[in-house]
mmCIF file of C-alpha atoms and ligand atoms in Angstrom:
data_model
loop_
_atom_site.group_PDB
_atom_site.id
_atom_site.type_symbol
_atom_site.label_atom_id
_atom_site.label_comp_id
_atom_site.label_asym_id
_atom_site.label_seq_id
_atom_site.Cartn_x
_atom_site.Cartn_y
_atom_site.Cartn_z
ATOM 1 C CA MET T 22 -5.870 -29.657 17.162
ATOM 2 C CA THR T 23 -6.042 -28.387 20.741
ATOM 3 C CA SER T 24 -6.961 -24.810 21.545
ATOM 4 C CA GLY T 25 -4.183 -22.388 20.741
ATOM 5 C CA ASP T 26 -3.006 -24.528 17.897
ATOM 6 C CA PHE T 27 -3.460 -23.362 14.351
ATOM 7 C CA ARG T 28 -2.367 -24.157 10.818
ATOM 8 C CA VAL T 29 -0.525 -22.190 8.151
ATOM 9 C CA THR T 30 -0.562 -23.385 4.528
ATOM 10 C CA LEU T 31 1.607 -21.859 1.820
ATOM 11 C CA LEU T 32 -0.765 -21.770 -1.146
ATOM 12 C CA GLY T 33 1.607 -19.919 -3.455
ATOM 13 C CA THR T 34 5.368 -19.606 -2.939
ATOM 14 C CA GLY T 35 6.210 -17.997 -6.267
ATOM 15 C CA VAL T 36 6.947 -14.646 -7.827
ATOM 16 C CA PRO T 37 5.699 -12.931 -11.024
ATOM 17 C CA ILE T 38 6.987 -15.849 -13.160
ATOM 18 C CA PRO T 39 3.871 -17.828 -14.243
ATOM 19 C CA SER T 40 5.283 -21.140 -13.048
ATOM 20 C CA PRO T 41 2.983 -24.164 -12.742
ATOM 21 C CA ASP T 42 4.993 -25.312 -9.704
ATOM 22 C CA ARG T 43 4.975 -22.100 -7.709
ATOM 23 C CA PHE T 44 1.783 -20.077 -7.875
ATOM 24 C CA GLY T 45 1.505 -16.407 -6.921
ATOM 25 C CA PRO T 46 2.005 -15.330 -3.299
ATOM 26 C CA CYS T 47 -0.832 -16.512 -1.048
ATOM 27 C CA THR T 48 -0.873 -17.942 2.471
ATOM 28 C CA LEU T 49 -3.800 -19.510 4.318
ATOM 29 C CA VAL T 50 -4.148 -19.455 8.112
ATOM 30 C CA GLU T 51 -6.803 -21.588 9.824
ATOM 31 C CA ALA T 52 -7.466 -20.931 13.517
ATOM 32 C CA GLY T 53 -10.458 -22.366 15.325
ATOM 33 C CA ASN T 54 -13.190 -22.359 12.694
ATOM 34 C CA ARG T 55 -11.881 -19.188 11.033
ATOM 35 C CA LYS T 56 -9.977 -18.897 7.782
ATOM 36 C CA PHE T 57 -7.679 -16.048 6.835
ATOM 37 C CA VAL T 58 -5.834 -15.462 3.578
ATOM 38 C CA PHE T 59 -2.742 -13.271 3.197
ATOM 39 C CA ASP T 60 -2.345 -11.926 -0.359
ATOM 40 C CA ALA T 61 -4.003 -13.602 -3.326
ATOM 41 C CA GLY T 62 -1.598 -14.027 -6.202
ATOM 42 C CA ARG T 63 -2.098 -15.974 -9.395
ATOM 43 C CA GLY T 64 -3.949 -19.228 -8.831
ATOM 44 C CA ALA T 65 -5.095 -18.486 -5.270
ATOM 45 C CA ALA T 66 -8.611 -19.784 -6.000
ATOM 46 C CA ILE T 67 -7.190 -23.024 -7.448
ATOM 47 C CA ARG T 68 -5.021 -23.653 -4.395
ATOM 48 C CA LEU T 69 -7.881 -22.909 -1.973
ATOM 49 C CA TYR T 70 -10.034 -25.376 -3.894
ATOM 50 C CA GLN T 71 -7.241 -27.959 -3.766
ATOM 51 C CA VAL T 72 -7.054 -27.805 0.037
ATOM 52 C CA GLY T 73 -10.829 -27.955 0.302
ATOM 53 C CA ILE T 74 -11.485 -24.420 1.529
ATOM 54 C CA PRO T 75 -14.822 -23.101 0.231
ATOM 55 C CA LEU T 76 -13.969 -19.812 -1.493
ATOM 56 C CA GLY T 77 -16.980 -18.113 0.003
ATOM 57 C CA ARG T 78 -16.025 -19.055 3.550
ATOM 58 C CA ILE T 79 -12.884 -16.987 3.941
ATOM 59 C CA ASP T 80 -13.287 -14.676 6.922
ATOM 60 C CA VAL T 81 -10.713 -12.032 6.023
ATOM 61 C CA GLN T 82 -8.468 -11.348 3.054
ATOM 62 C CA PHE T 83 -5.336 -9.471 4.174
ATOM 63 C CA LEU T 84 -3.111 -7.627 1.702
ATOM 64 C CA THR T 85 0.571 -6.789 2.169
ATOM 65 C CA HIS T 86 1.178 -4.421 -0.758
ATOM 66 C CA TYR T 87 -0.043 -3.693 -4.258
ATOM 67 C CA HIS T 88 2.397 -5.414 -6.579
ATOM 68 C CA SER T 89 0.140 -7.259 -9.005
ATOM 69 C CA ASP T 90 1.669 -10.679 -8.322
ATOM 70 C CA HIS T 91 0.180 -10.395 -4.805
ATOM 71 C CA THR T 92 -3.305 -9.343 -5.908
ATOM 72 C CA SER T 93 -3.992 -10.784 -9.364
ATOM 73 C CA GLY T 94 -5.879 -13.765 -7.887
ATOM 74 C CA LEU T 95 -8.094 -11.518 -5.775
ATOM 75 C CA PRO T 96 -10.991 -10.943 -8.202
ATOM 76 C CA ASP T 97 -11.152 -14.702 -8.772
ATOM 77 C CA VAL T 98 -11.439 -15.499 -5.045
ATOM 78 C CA TRP T 99 -13.877 -12.620 -4.491
ATOM 79 C CA LEU T 100 -16.210 -13.311 -7.426
ATOM 80 C CA THR T 101 -16.054 -17.127 -7.551
ATOM 81 C CA GLY T 102 -16.714 -17.237 -3.797
ATOM 82 C CA TRP T 103 -20.015 -15.497 -4.518
ATOM 83 C CA LEU T 104 -21.260 -18.130 -6.962
ATOM 84 C CA ALA T 105 -23.845 -20.605 -5.818
ATOM 85 C CA SER T 106 -21.724 -23.529 -6.933
ATOM 86 C CA HIS T 107 -18.085 -24.510 -6.478
ATOM 87 C CA PHE T 108 -18.102 -24.204 -2.702
ATOM 88 C CA GLY T 109 -18.863 -20.524 -2.795
ATOM 89 C CA ARG T 110 -22.191 -18.932 -1.986
ATOM 90 C CA ARG T 111 -20.932 -16.043 0.145
ATOM 91 C CA THR T 112 -23.927 -14.053 1.376
ATOM 92 C CA THR T 113 -22.095 -11.455 3.476
ATOM 93 C CA PRO T 114 -19.614 -8.823 2.244
ATOM 94 C CA TYR T 115 -16.099 -9.836 1.254
ATOM 95 C CA ARG T 116 -13.849 -8.572 4.026
ATOM 96 C CA VAL T 117 -10.499 -7.046 3.007
ATOM 97 C CA ILE T 118 -7.874 -5.513 5.293
ATOM 98 C CA GLY T 119 -4.820 -3.851 3.808
ATOM 99 C CA PRO T 120 -2.581 -0.807 3.873
ATOM 100 C CA THR T 121 -3.665 2.429 2.178
ATOM 101 C CA GLY T 122 -4.769 1.523 -1.347
ATOM 102 C CA ALA T 123 -7.148 -1.337 -0.458
ATOM 103 C CA HIS T 124 -10.230 0.856 -1.001
ATOM 104 C CA GLU T 125 -8.985 2.010 -4.389
ATOM 105 C CA LEU T 126 -8.219 -1.559 -5.488
ATOM 106 C CA MET T 127 -11.592 -2.969 -4.450
ATOM 107 C CA GLU T 128 -13.637 -0.024 -5.762
ATOM 108 C CA ASN T 129 -11.961 -0.319 -9.132
ATOM 109 C CA LEU T 130 -12.459 -4.094 -9.221
ATOM 110 C CA GLU T 131 -16.159 -3.561 -8.491
ATOM 111 C CA ARG T 132 -16.234 -1.151 -11.438
ATOM 112 C CA ALA T 133 -14.322 -3.530 -13.693
ATOM 113 C CA TYR T 134 -16.706 -6.397 -12.965
ATOM 114 C CA ALA T 135 -19.910 -4.318 -12.733
ATOM 115 C CA ARG T 136 -21.442 -5.958 -15.783
ATOM 116 C CA ASP T 137 -20.795 -9.485 -14.498
ATOM 117 C CA ILE T 138 -22.272 -8.518 -11.133
ATOM 118 C CA GLU T 139 -25.439 -7.069 -12.695
ATOM 119 C CA ILE T 140 -25.859 -10.117 -14.932
ATOM 120 C CA ARG T 141 -25.542 -12.579 -12.068
ATOM 121 C CA VAL T 142 -27.904 -10.648 -9.804
ATOM 122 C CA ALA T 143 -30.527 -10.632 -12.589
ATOM 123 C CA ASP T 144 -29.887 -14.130 -13.928
ATOM 124 C CA GLU T 145 -28.776 -16.224 -10.948
ATOM 125 C CA LYS T 146 -30.511 -14.137 -8.282
ATOM 126 C CA LEU T 147 -27.277 -13.998 -6.280
ATOM 127 C CA PRO T 148 -27.512 -11.728 -3.237
ATOM 128 C CA ARG T 149 -25.881 -8.325 -3.675
ATOM 129 C CA ALA T 150 -24.622 -8.503 -0.101
ATOM 130 C CA GLY T 151 -22.368 -11.422 -1.062
ATOM 131 C CA VAL T 152 -20.457 -9.473 -3.688
ATOM 132 C CA ALA T 153 -20.255 -6.265 -1.670
ATOM 133 C CA THR T 154 -16.896 -5.488 -0.120
ATOM 134 C CA ASP T 155 -16.060 -4.469 3.435
ATOM 135 C CA VAL T 156 -12.645 -2.828 3.325
ATOM 136 C CA SER T 157 -10.466 -1.560 6.168
ATOM 137 C CA GLU T 158 -7.242 0.338 5.590
ATOM 138 C CA PHE T 159 -4.376 1.147 7.921
ATOM 139 C CA ASP T 160 -1.312 3.388 7.630
ATOM 140 C CA ARG T 161 0.873 2.422 10.575
ATOM 141 C CA ASP T 162 2.043 -0.503 12.697
ATOM 142 C CA GLY T 163 -0.571 -1.957 15.001
ATOM 143 C CA VAL T 164 -3.428 -4.372 15.581
ATOM 144 C CA VAL T 165 -5.632 -4.566 12.489
ATOM 145 C CA TYR T 166 -7.862 -7.467 13.519
ATOM 146 C CA ALA T 167 -8.853 -8.849 16.934
ATOM 147 C CA GLN T 168 -11.718 -11.302 17.288
ATOM 148 C CA ASP T 169 -12.394 -14.715 18.830
ATOM 149 C CA GLY T 170 -8.889 -15.109 20.209
ATOM 150 C CA VAL T 171 -7.212 -14.154 16.944
ATOM 151 C CA LYS T 172 -5.038 -11.049 16.837
ATOM 152 C CA VAL T 173 -3.387 -9.797 13.666
ATOM 153 C CA ILE T 174 -0.742 -7.091 13.858
ATOM 154 C CA ALA T 175 0.522 -5.272 10.771
ATOM 155 C CA PHE T 176 4.082 -3.933 10.696
ATOM 156 C CA GLU T 177 5.788 -1.875 8.032
ATOM 157 C CA VAL T 178 8.625 -3.452 6.091
ATOM 158 C CA ASP T 179 11.056 -2.070 3.509
ATOM 159 C CA HIS T 180 10.420 -3.227 -0.061
ATOM 160 C CA GLY T 181 12.302 -0.270 -1.570
ATOM 161 C CA ASP T 182 12.011 3.494 -1.610
ATOM 162 C CA VAL T 183 8.995 3.792 -3.920
ATOM 163 C CA ILE T 184 7.254 0.465 -3.240
ATOM 164 C CA LYS T 185 5.097 1.841 -0.446
ATOM 165 C CA PRO T 186 3.102 1.009 1.495
ATOM 166 C CA CYS T 187 4.305 -2.515 2.239
ATOM 167 C CA TYR T 188 3.477 -4.411 5.438
ATOM 168 C CA GLY T 189 4.217 -7.753 7.044
ATOM 169 C CA TYR T 190 1.845 -9.432 9.497
ATOM 170 C CA ARG T 191 2.078 -11.140 12.862
ATOM 171 C CA PHE T 192 -0.766 -13.610 13.437
ATOM 172 C CA GLU T 193 -1.428 -14.561 17.063
ATOM 173 C CA TYR T 194 -3.765 -17.245 18.346
ATOM 174 C CA GLY T 195 -3.641 -18.192 22.005
ATOM 175 C CA ASP T 196 0.001 -17.951 22.963
ATOM 176 C CA ARG T 197 1.256 -18.997 19.543
ATOM 177 C CA ALA T 198 2.319 -16.800 16.644
ATOM 178 C CA ALA T 199 3.209 -16.972 12.970
ATOM 179 C CA VAL T 200 4.932 -14.025 11.319
ATOM 180 C CA PHE T 201 4.956 -13.199 7.615
ATOM 181 C CA SER T 202 7.614 -10.859 6.283
ATOM 182 C CA SER T 203 5.831 -9.896 3.054
ATOM 183 C CA ASP T 204 8.222 -8.568 0.387
ATOM 184 C CA THR T 205 11.097 -6.746 2.030
ATOM 185 C CA ARG T 206 14.803 -6.248 2.153
ATOM 186 C CA TYR T 207 16.566 -6.883 5.475
ATOM 187 C CA ASN T 208 14.407 -5.009 7.960
ATOM 188 C CA GLU T 209 14.644 -4.580 11.732
ATOM 189 C CA ASN T 210 10.861 -4.479 12.033
ATOM 190 C CA VAL T 211 10.692 -8.154 11.038
ATOM 191 C CA ILE T 212 12.994 -8.919 13.981
ATOM 192 C CA LYS T 213 10.949 -6.709 16.326
ATOM 193 C CA TYR T 214 7.606 -8.284 15.391
ATOM 194 C CA GLY T 215 9.098 -11.708 14.777
ATOM 195 C CA LYS T 216 10.256 -12.133 18.368
ATOM 196 C CA GLY T 217 8.814 -15.234 20.003
ATOM 197 C CA ALA T 218 7.246 -16.476 16.781
ATOM 198 C CA ASP T 219 6.629 -20.181 16.433
ATOM 199 C CA LEU T 220 6.854 -19.877 12.656
ATOM 200 C CA LEU T 221 8.611 -17.121 10.703
ATOM 201 C CA VAL T 222 7.820 -17.130 6.983
ATOM 202 C CA HIS T 223 10.258 -14.948 5.059
ATOM 203 C CA GLU T 224 10.841 -14.046 1.438
ATOM 204 C CA VAL T 225 14.234 -14.537 -0.222
ATOM 205 C CA ALA T 226 16.030 -13.569 -3.434
ATOM 206 C CA SER T 227 19.208 -15.012 -4.843
ATOM 207 C CA ALA T 228 21.336 -14.979 -7.988
ATOM 208 C CA ALA T 229 24.590 -16.610 -9.060
ATOM 209 C CA PRO T 230 27.599 -14.432 -8.083
ATOM 210 C CA GLY T 231 28.375 -13.655 -11.746
ATOM 211 C CA LEU T 232 24.821 -12.477 -12.357
ATOM 212 C CA MET T 233 24.968 -10.175 -9.345
ATOM 213 C CA GLN T 234 27.248 -7.904 -11.416
ATOM 214 C CA GLU T 235 24.299 -6.945 -13.664
ATOM 215 C CA ALA T 236 22.622 -3.636 -12.814
ATOM 216 C CA TYR T 237 19.073 -4.903 -13.393
ATOM 217 C CA ILE T 238 19.718 -7.876 -11.112
ATOM 218 C CA GLN T 239 21.106 -5.574 -8.429
ATOM 219 C CA ARG T 240 17.943 -3.483 -8.689
ATOM 220 C CA ILE T 241 15.719 -6.553 -8.154
ATOM 221 C CA VAL T 242 17.819 -7.911 -5.294
ATOM 222 C CA ALA T 243 17.770 -4.469 -3.624
ATOM 223 C CA HIS T 244 13.993 -4.912 -3.180
ATOM 224 C CA HIS T 245 14.390 -8.272 -1.477
ATOM 225 C CA THR T 246 16.400 -10.206 1.106
ATOM 226 C CA THR T 247 19.427 -12.335 0.253
ATOM 227 C CA PRO T 248 19.723 -15.778 1.888
ATOM 228 C CA ARG T 249 22.610 -14.491 3.999
ATOM 229 C CA ASP T 250 20.519 -11.545 5.254
ATOM 230 C CA ALA T 251 17.456 -13.740 5.823
ATOM 231 C CA GLY T 252 19.707 -15.932 7.957
ATOM 232 C CA ARG T 253 20.619 -12.854 10.018
ATOM 233 C CA ILE T 254 16.910 -12.188 10.548
ATOM 234 C CA PHE T 255 16.298 -15.806 11.616
ATOM 235 C CA ALA T 256 19.349 -15.819 13.902
ATOM 236 C CA GLN T 257 18.107 -12.738 15.752
ATOM 237 C CA THR T 258 14.474 -13.909 15.887
ATOM 238 C CA ARG T 259 15.031 -17.574 16.701
ATOM 239 C CA PRO T 260 11.645 -18.969 15.635
ATOM 240 C CA LYS T 261 10.806 -22.622 16.280
ATOM 241 C CA LEU T 262 10.879 -22.898 12.494
ATOM 242 C CA ALA T 263 11.917 -20.529 9.725
ATOM 243 C CA ALA T 264 10.409 -21.062 6.279
ATOM 244 C CA TYR T 265 11.067 -19.494 2.915
ATOM 245 C CA THR T 266 8.352 -18.396 0.559
ATOM 246 C CA HIS T 267 8.293 -15.963 -2.401
ATOM 247 C CA ILE T 268 11.513 -17.541 -3.620
ATOM 248 C CA VAL T 269 13.148 -15.240 -6.194
ATOM 249 C CA ALA T 270 15.747 -17.382 -7.984
ATOM 250 C CA LEU T 271 17.240 -15.119 -10.638
ATOM 251 C CA ALA T 272 18.705 -16.407 -13.877
ATOM 252 C CA SER T 273 19.861 -15.245 -17.316
ATOM 253 C CA GLU T 274 20.938 -16.922 -20.523
ATOM 254 C CA ARG T 275 24.423 -17.300 -19.092
ATOM 255 C CA PHE T 276 23.591 -18.052 -15.475
ATOM 256 C CA ALA T 277 21.326 -20.799 -14.177
ATOM 257 C CA PRO T 278 19.033 -19.941 -11.275
ATOM 258 C CA PRO T 279 20.343 -20.879 -7.835
ATOM 259 C CA THR T 280 18.842 -24.142 -6.576
ATOM 260 C CA ILE T 281 16.979 -24.500 -3.288
ATOM 261 C CA ASP T 282 20.115 -26.219 -1.955
ATOM 262 C CA ASP T 283 22.200 -23.193 -2.990
ATOM 263 C CA ILE T 284 19.797 -20.873 -1.151
ATOM 264 C CA VAL T 285 19.817 -23.024 1.991
ATOM 265 C CA THR T 286 23.618 -23.340 1.912
ATOM 266 C CA GLU T 287 23.990 -19.569 1.707
ATOM 267 C CA THR T 288 21.518 -19.123 4.568
ATOM 268 C CA ARG T 289 23.646 -21.482 6.673
ATOM 269 C CA GLN T 290 26.469 -18.937 6.622
ATOM 270 C CA THR T 291 24.487 -16.832 9.094
ATOM 271 C CA TYR T 292 21.872 -19.168 10.653
ATOM 272 C CA ASP T 293 22.077 -22.699 12.038
ATOM 273 C CA GLY T 294 18.517 -23.181 13.337
ATOM 274 C CA PRO T 295 15.456 -24.995 11.941
ATOM 275 C CA LEU T 296 14.776 -24.002 8.343
ATOM 276 C CA VAL T 297 12.609 -25.273 5.507
ATOM 277 C CA ALA T 298 12.243 -24.014 1.940
ATOM 278 C CA GLY T 299 8.536 -23.620 1.333
ATOM 279 C CA GLU T 300 6.660 -25.355 -1.464
ATOM 280 C CA ASP T 301 3.145 -24.739 -2.703
ATOM 281 C CA LEU T 302 0.620 -26.465 -0.415
ATOM 282 C CA MET T 303 3.185 -27.126 2.322
ATOM 283 C CA ALA T 304 1.383 -26.894 5.675
ATOM 284 C CA PHE T 305 2.614 -26.110 9.167
ATOM 285 C CA ASP T 306 0.734 -27.302 12.246
ATOM 286 C CA ILE T 307 1.629 -24.897 15.004
ATOM 287 C CA GLY T 308 1.385 -26.310 18.499
ATOM 288 C CA GLU T 309 3.947 -27.227 21.130
ATOM 289 C CA THR T 310 6.168 -27.868 18.130
ATOM 290 C CA VAL T 311 5.818 -26.859 14.486
ATOM 291 C CA THR T 312 5.106 -29.818 12.218
ATOM 292 C CA VAL T 313 5.700 -29.614 8.473
ATOM 293 C CA ARG T 314 3.494 -31.509 6.044
ATOM 294 C CA ARG T 315 4.227 -31.680 2.333
ATOM 295 C CA TRP T 316 1.320 -31.851 -0.073
ATOM 296 C CA GLN T 317 0.124 -35.258 -1.160
ATOM 297 C CA SER T 318 -2.402 -35.164 -3.922
ATOM 298 C CA PRO T 319 -5.665 -36.895 -3.062
ATOM 299 C CA TRP T 320 -6.088 -37.650 -6.757
ATOM 300 C CA PRO T 321 -4.402 -40.609 -8.503
ATOM 301 C CA GLY T 322 -1.792 -39.910 -11.163
HETATM 302 ZN ZN1 LIG Z 8 6.451 -6.924 -4.126
HETATM 303 ZN ZN1 LIG Z 9 6.286 -10.080 -4.615
#
């Protein structure tokens, strides 16, 4: 990669459903020799291991909001990255940046795992500094990280009236940018901060028309963005590539979930530009153009 180029990998493109195909929300960004992770849903440590990222070598863990599907993999990444084996061995504090609530989450995790921490310090002689946390919180739009040519800007999104705080992120490196919507319904702030993005990664939620009549489905969809509305976001932002993640495909006993083709077809009603439906471990090389690579297992079978 040349300078200014960086890579985004979708480690988990799923939702609260414990699917083996789509793990919990988690996105990796590699720029220069730095590694950043956005959210850490179920299986985040497994996916990081799969792509060969030492768990203890993550520079910053960013959080978007506190729904458990976005954070349940966090203690695994934090604690396993401290171990002397399995590519961990972190010796400096685990850095976390998130909206208000990050301190509370990390302090309570430290309490929950206090016994494990004491045991490993006594038994394995692991350094306390490596399991310590270094947490920064923010409560408004703005730059939340700026170092070594990397700039990360948080921007508030709208995940529903009581699901607050909830923030998306714009990641800039050189003159290139990737933007992550986080969980949100159609929101102008994504357009504002998505302007000029090389890659725009957006969530989406869809249900068969018949299922949309159900009140509980309407409540879920009201917290998210329909394919048609996501298309409106993409059409106004015009990224080099738009990608879906956090794909909420709703179903019931009577209605099958919409397929990826259904979701893309509905998006096409409002957007005709470059679009890909994300998959776990799909990577994007961001340079003059955005190149998509699908995961190919290095292991036989
Ligand atoms: Zn959420
Ligand atoms: Zn979510």
